Amino acid sequence: MLSSNPAALRKPHSLRKINPAEAKALLDGGVAVVIDIRESDEFAREHLAGAHHVPLSGFSAADFPAEAGNIAIFHCASGARTAEAAPRILATAFAEVYQLDQGLAGWKKAGLPTIVNRSMPISLQRQVQITAGLMVLTGVILGFTVSPWFFALSGFVGAGLTFAGVSGTCAMASVLAVMPWNRRALA
């Protein structure tokens, strides 16, 4: 996998995937660093031991100038965000960059250890999904059993999710972020 041939060390135009076992061997050997690009709430709840946290929302290739010449393994929850961020990742100063195959999920599926903080709430994204799903379900059930006007609740949630997708701003996430369980976690 690793080569002393300079031509082999040139960066590819796409991220190469590395399976969790190979990644662990590089990390244990001290020849690579692992960089977690998930958001802060996700990282605080669970991460790989020794992972450097650089959230994708604030990611810049300039964040890594001292790391030139090293090998980096980037990961997110499933690999989707890492693949999406490939152009920015490839622009870093690392000599070699890899994408952890299937991200944190693949690491855990391989039976490899993570550091888990169960006192942290689930990610804000999952909280939004649960809340929106429950609101839609409640609107449908009440719409059929109490009054058709309750279907408007489901429509309101759908409109809010559409706006969030188009604008990149989610009012529900903003409200959930200031809830006591989330504020306590960030303190």
Tab-separated table of C-alpha atoms in Angstrom:
chain	number	residue	atom	x	y	z
A	1	MET	CA	0.000	0.000	0.000
A	2	LEU	CA	2.723	2.505	0.942
A	3	SER	CA	5.633	3.031	-1.383
A	4	SER	CA	8.934	4.886	-1.340
A	5	ASN	CA	8.595	5.478	-5.088
A	6	PRO	CA	8.024	9.259	-5.561
A	7	ALA	CA	5.637	8.649	-8.464
A	8	ALA	CA	3.497	6.457	-6.226
A	9	LEU	CA	3.340	9.223	-3.610
A	10	ARG	CA	1.715	11.742	-5.959
A	11	LYS	CA	-1.786	12.562	-4.892
A	12	PRO	CA	-4.563	10.928	-6.877
A	13	HIS	CA	-7.445	12.959	-8.281
A	14	SER	CA	-9.881	11.153	-6.003
A	15	LEU	CA	-9.790	9.864	-2.472
A	16	ARG	CA	-8.628	6.302	-2.122
A	17	LYS	CA	-10.621	4.185	0.283
A	18	ILE	CA	-8.880	2.286	3.037
A	19	ASN	CA	-10.537	-0.484	4.997
A	20	PRO	CA	-10.708	-0.190	8.793
A	21	ALA	CA	-8.132	-2.943	9.465
A	22	GLU	CA	-5.535	-1.290	7.195
A	23	ALA	CA	-6.321	2.107	8.703
A	24	LYS	CA	-5.849	0.768	12.231
A	25	ALA	CA	-2.489	-0.737	11.254
A	26	LEU	CA	-1.281	2.639	9.917
A	27	LEU	CA	-2.551	4.459	13.002
A	28	ASP	CA	-1.046	1.930	15.409
A	29	GLY	CA	2.256	2.161	13.529
A	30	GLY	CA	2.289	5.927	14.016
A	31	VAL	CA	2.611	6.632	10.290
A	32	ALA	CA	-0.845	8.172	9.826
A	33	VAL	CA	-3.239	10.558	11.524
A	34	VAL	CA	-7.005	10.226	11.546
A	35	ILE	CA	-9.166	13.293	10.959
A	36	ASP	CA	-12.840	13.279	11.886
A	37	ILE	CA	-14.830	15.757	9.775
A	38	ARG	CA	-18.170	15.216	11.521
A	39	GLU	CA	-19.766	18.075	13.409
A	40	SER	CA	-18.938	18.832	17.041
A	41	ASP	CA	-22.013	17.191	18.562
A	42	GLU	CA	-21.317	13.950	16.683
A	43	PHE	CA	-17.634	13.962	17.636
A	44	ALA	CA	-18.402	14.642	21.306
A	45	ARG	CA	-20.725	11.639	21.461
A	46	GLU	CA	-18.347	9.150	19.800
A	47	HIS	CA	-14.991	9.219	18.030
A	48	LEU	CA	-11.852	7.223	17.307
A	49	ALA	CA	-9.065	7.381	19.867
A	50	GLY	CA	-6.515	9.999	18.844
A	51	ALA	CA	-8.729	11.495	16.141
A	52	HIS	CA	-8.161	15.126	15.213
A	53	HIS	CA	-11.481	16.945	14.972
A	54	VAL	CA	-11.884	19.336	12.052
A	55	PRO	CA	-15.615	19.783	11.336
A	56	LEU	CA	-16.538	19.893	7.672
A	57	SER	CA	-18.530	23.091	8.270
A	58	GLY	CA	-15.278	24.930	9.034
A	59	PHE	CA	-12.863	22.798	7.035
A	60	SER	CA	-10.047	24.491	5.147
A	61	ALA	CA	-6.983	22.950	3.537
A	62	ALA	CA	-4.979	25.705	5.253
A	63	ASP	CA	-5.776	24.068	8.616
A	64	PHE	CA	-3.079	21.457	7.981
A	65	PRO	CA	0.179	23.198	6.935
A	66	ALA	CA	2.331	21.513	9.589
A	67	GLU	CA	1.098	18.106	8.505
A	68	ALA	CA	2.830	18.137	5.111
A	69	GLY	CA	4.425	14.827	4.281
A	70	ASN	CA	2.223	12.769	6.575
A	71	ILE	CA	-0.492	10.279	5.755
A	72	ALA	CA	-4.043	11.243	6.717
A	73	ILE	CA	-7.164	9.138	6.978
A	74	PHE	CA	-10.340	11.226	6.830
A	75	HIS	CA	-13.710	9.986	7.996
A	76	CYS	CA	-17.277	10.967	8.789
A	77	ALA	CA	-20.212	8.820	9.940
A	78	SER	CA	-20.714	6.754	6.771
A	79	GLY	CA	-18.274	8.054	4.163
A	80	ALA	CA	-20.751	10.241	2.272
A	81	ARG	CA	-19.570	13.598	3.631
A	82	THR	CA	-15.931	12.575	3.224
A	83	ALA	CA	-16.509	11.728	-0.448
A	84	GLU	CA	-18.377	15.003	-0.929
A	85	ALA	CA	-15.462	16.932	0.605
A	86	ALA	CA	-12.855	15.146	-1.544
A	87	PRO	CA	-11.693	18.263	-3.447
A	88	ARG	CA	-10.998	20.113	-0.188
A	89	ILE	CA	-9.339	17.064	1.374
A	90	LEU	CA	-7.113	16.516	-1.661
A	91	ALA	CA	-5.996	20.170	-1.406
A	92	THR	CA	-4.419	19.593	2.024
A	93	ALA	CA	-0.654	19.365	2.469
A	94	PHE	CA	-0.712	15.674	3.356
A	95	ALA	CA	1.449	13.461	1.141
A	96	GLU	CA	-1.226	10.764	1.078
A	97	VAL	CA	-4.907	10.996	1.925
A	98	TYR	CA	-7.397	8.207	2.395
A	99	GLN	CA	-11.095	7.913	3.057
A	100	LEU	CA	-12.008	5.417	5.776
A	101	ASP	CA	-14.310	2.968	3.994
A	102	GLN	CA	-17.843	3.371	5.397
A	103	GLY	CA	-16.578	5.913	7.927
A	104	LEU	CA	-17.212	5.436	11.630
A	105	ALA	CA	-19.939	2.894	10.832
A	106	GLY	CA	-17.423	0.714	8.965
A	107	TRP	CA	-14.906	1.035	11.803
A	108	LYS	CA	-17.511	-0.148	14.317
A	109	LYS	CA	-18.737	-2.883	11.962
A	110	ALA	CA	-15.159	-4.205	11.873
A	111	GLY	CA	-15.326	-4.505	15.665
A	112	LEU	CA	-12.748	-1.781	16.286
A	113	PRO	CA	-12.975	0.382	19.420
A	114	THR	CA	-14.298	3.913	19.733
A	115	ILE	CA	-14.492	6.369	22.596
A	116	VAL	CA	-18.153	6.827	23.540
A	117	ASN	CA	-19.575	9.511	25.821
A	118	ARG	CA	-23.094	8.314	26.603
A	119	SER	CA	-23.826	11.468	28.604
A	120	MET	CA	-23.891	13.427	25.337
A	121	PRO	CA	-27.237	13.744	23.558
A	122	ILE	CA	-27.756	12.199	20.146
A	123	SER	CA	-26.712	14.374	17.218
A	124	LEU	CA	-28.774	17.439	16.407
A	125	GLN	CA	-29.499	16.036	12.943
A	126	ARG	CA	-31.060	12.916	14.460
A	127	GLN	CA	-33.029	15.035	16.942
A	128	VAL	CA	-34.475	17.014	14.020
A	129	GLN	CA	-35.370	13.811	12.159
A	130	ILE	CA	-37.103	12.328	15.222
A	131	THR	CA	-38.994	15.543	16.005
A	132	ALA	CA	-40.087	16.124	12.402
A	133	GLY	CA	-41.144	12.498	12.019
A	134	LEU	CA	-43.192	12.578	15.213
A	135	MET	CA	-44.849	15.854	14.194
A	136	VAL	CA	-45.819	14.451	10.780
A	137	LEU	CA	-47.095	11.214	12.329
A	138	THR	CA	-49.083	13.153	14.954
A	139	GLY	CA	-50.602	15.379	12.264
A	140	VAL	CA	-51.671	12.371	10.188
A	141	ILE	CA	-53.140	10.432	13.132
A	142	LEU	CA	-55.017	13.460	14.475
A	143	GLY	CA	-56.098	14.377	10.943
A	144	PHE	CA	-57.803	10.999	10.520
A	145	THR	CA	-59.197	10.691	14.052
A	146	VAL	CA	-59.989	14.210	15.308
A	147	SER	CA	-60.178	16.791	12.533
A	148	PRO	CA	-58.837	17.107	8.993
A	149	TRP	CA	-57.332	20.444	10.054
A	150	PHE	CA	-54.534	18.530	11.816
A	151	PHE	CA	-53.172	17.507	8.400
A	152	ALA	CA	-51.906	21.094	8.244
A	153	LEU	CA	-49.330	20.174	10.914
A	154	SER	CA	-47.820	17.600	8.552
A	155	GLY	CA	-47.871	20.138	5.725
A	156	PHE	CA	-46.192	22.734	7.932
A	157	VAL	CA	-43.386	20.313	8.809
A	158	GLY	CA	-42.968	19.387	5.131
A	159	ALA	CA	-42.742	23.061	4.173
A	160	GLY	CA	-40.195	23.657	6.942
A	161	LEU	CA	-38.036	20.745	5.804
A	162	THR	CA	-38.211	21.959	2.205
A	163	PHE	CA	-37.144	25.455	3.284
A	164	ALA	CA	-34.305	23.967	5.357
A	165	GLY	CA	-33.084	21.985	2.356
A	166	VAL	CA	-33.213	24.944	-0.003
A	167	SER	CA	-31.800	27.582	2.351
A	168	GLY	CA	-29.418	25.514	4.457
A	169	THR	CA	-31.063	26.975	7.573
A	170	CYS	CA	-33.197	24.782	9.809
A	171	ALA	CA	-35.381	26.575	12.354
A	172	MET	CA	-36.145	23.302	14.128
A	173	ALA	CA	-32.425	22.604	14.600
A	174	SER	CA	-31.964	26.119	15.992
A	175	VAL	CA	-34.753	25.558	18.516
A	176	LEU	CA	-33.478	22.113	19.496
A	177	ALA	CA	-29.923	23.442	19.908
A	178	VAL	CA	-31.026	25.685	22.795
A	179	MET	CA	-32.947	22.950	24.606
A	180	PRO	CA	-31.597	22.227	28.109
A	181	TRP	CA	-30.194	18.790	27.238
A	182	ASN	CA	-28.187	20.238	24.342
A	183	ARG	CA	-26.971	23.334	26.230
A	184	ARG	CA	-25.811	21.155	29.123
A	185	ALA	CA	-23.858	18.979	26.680
A	186	LEU	CA	-22.015	21.969	25.214
A	187	ALA	CA	-21.168	23.495	28.608
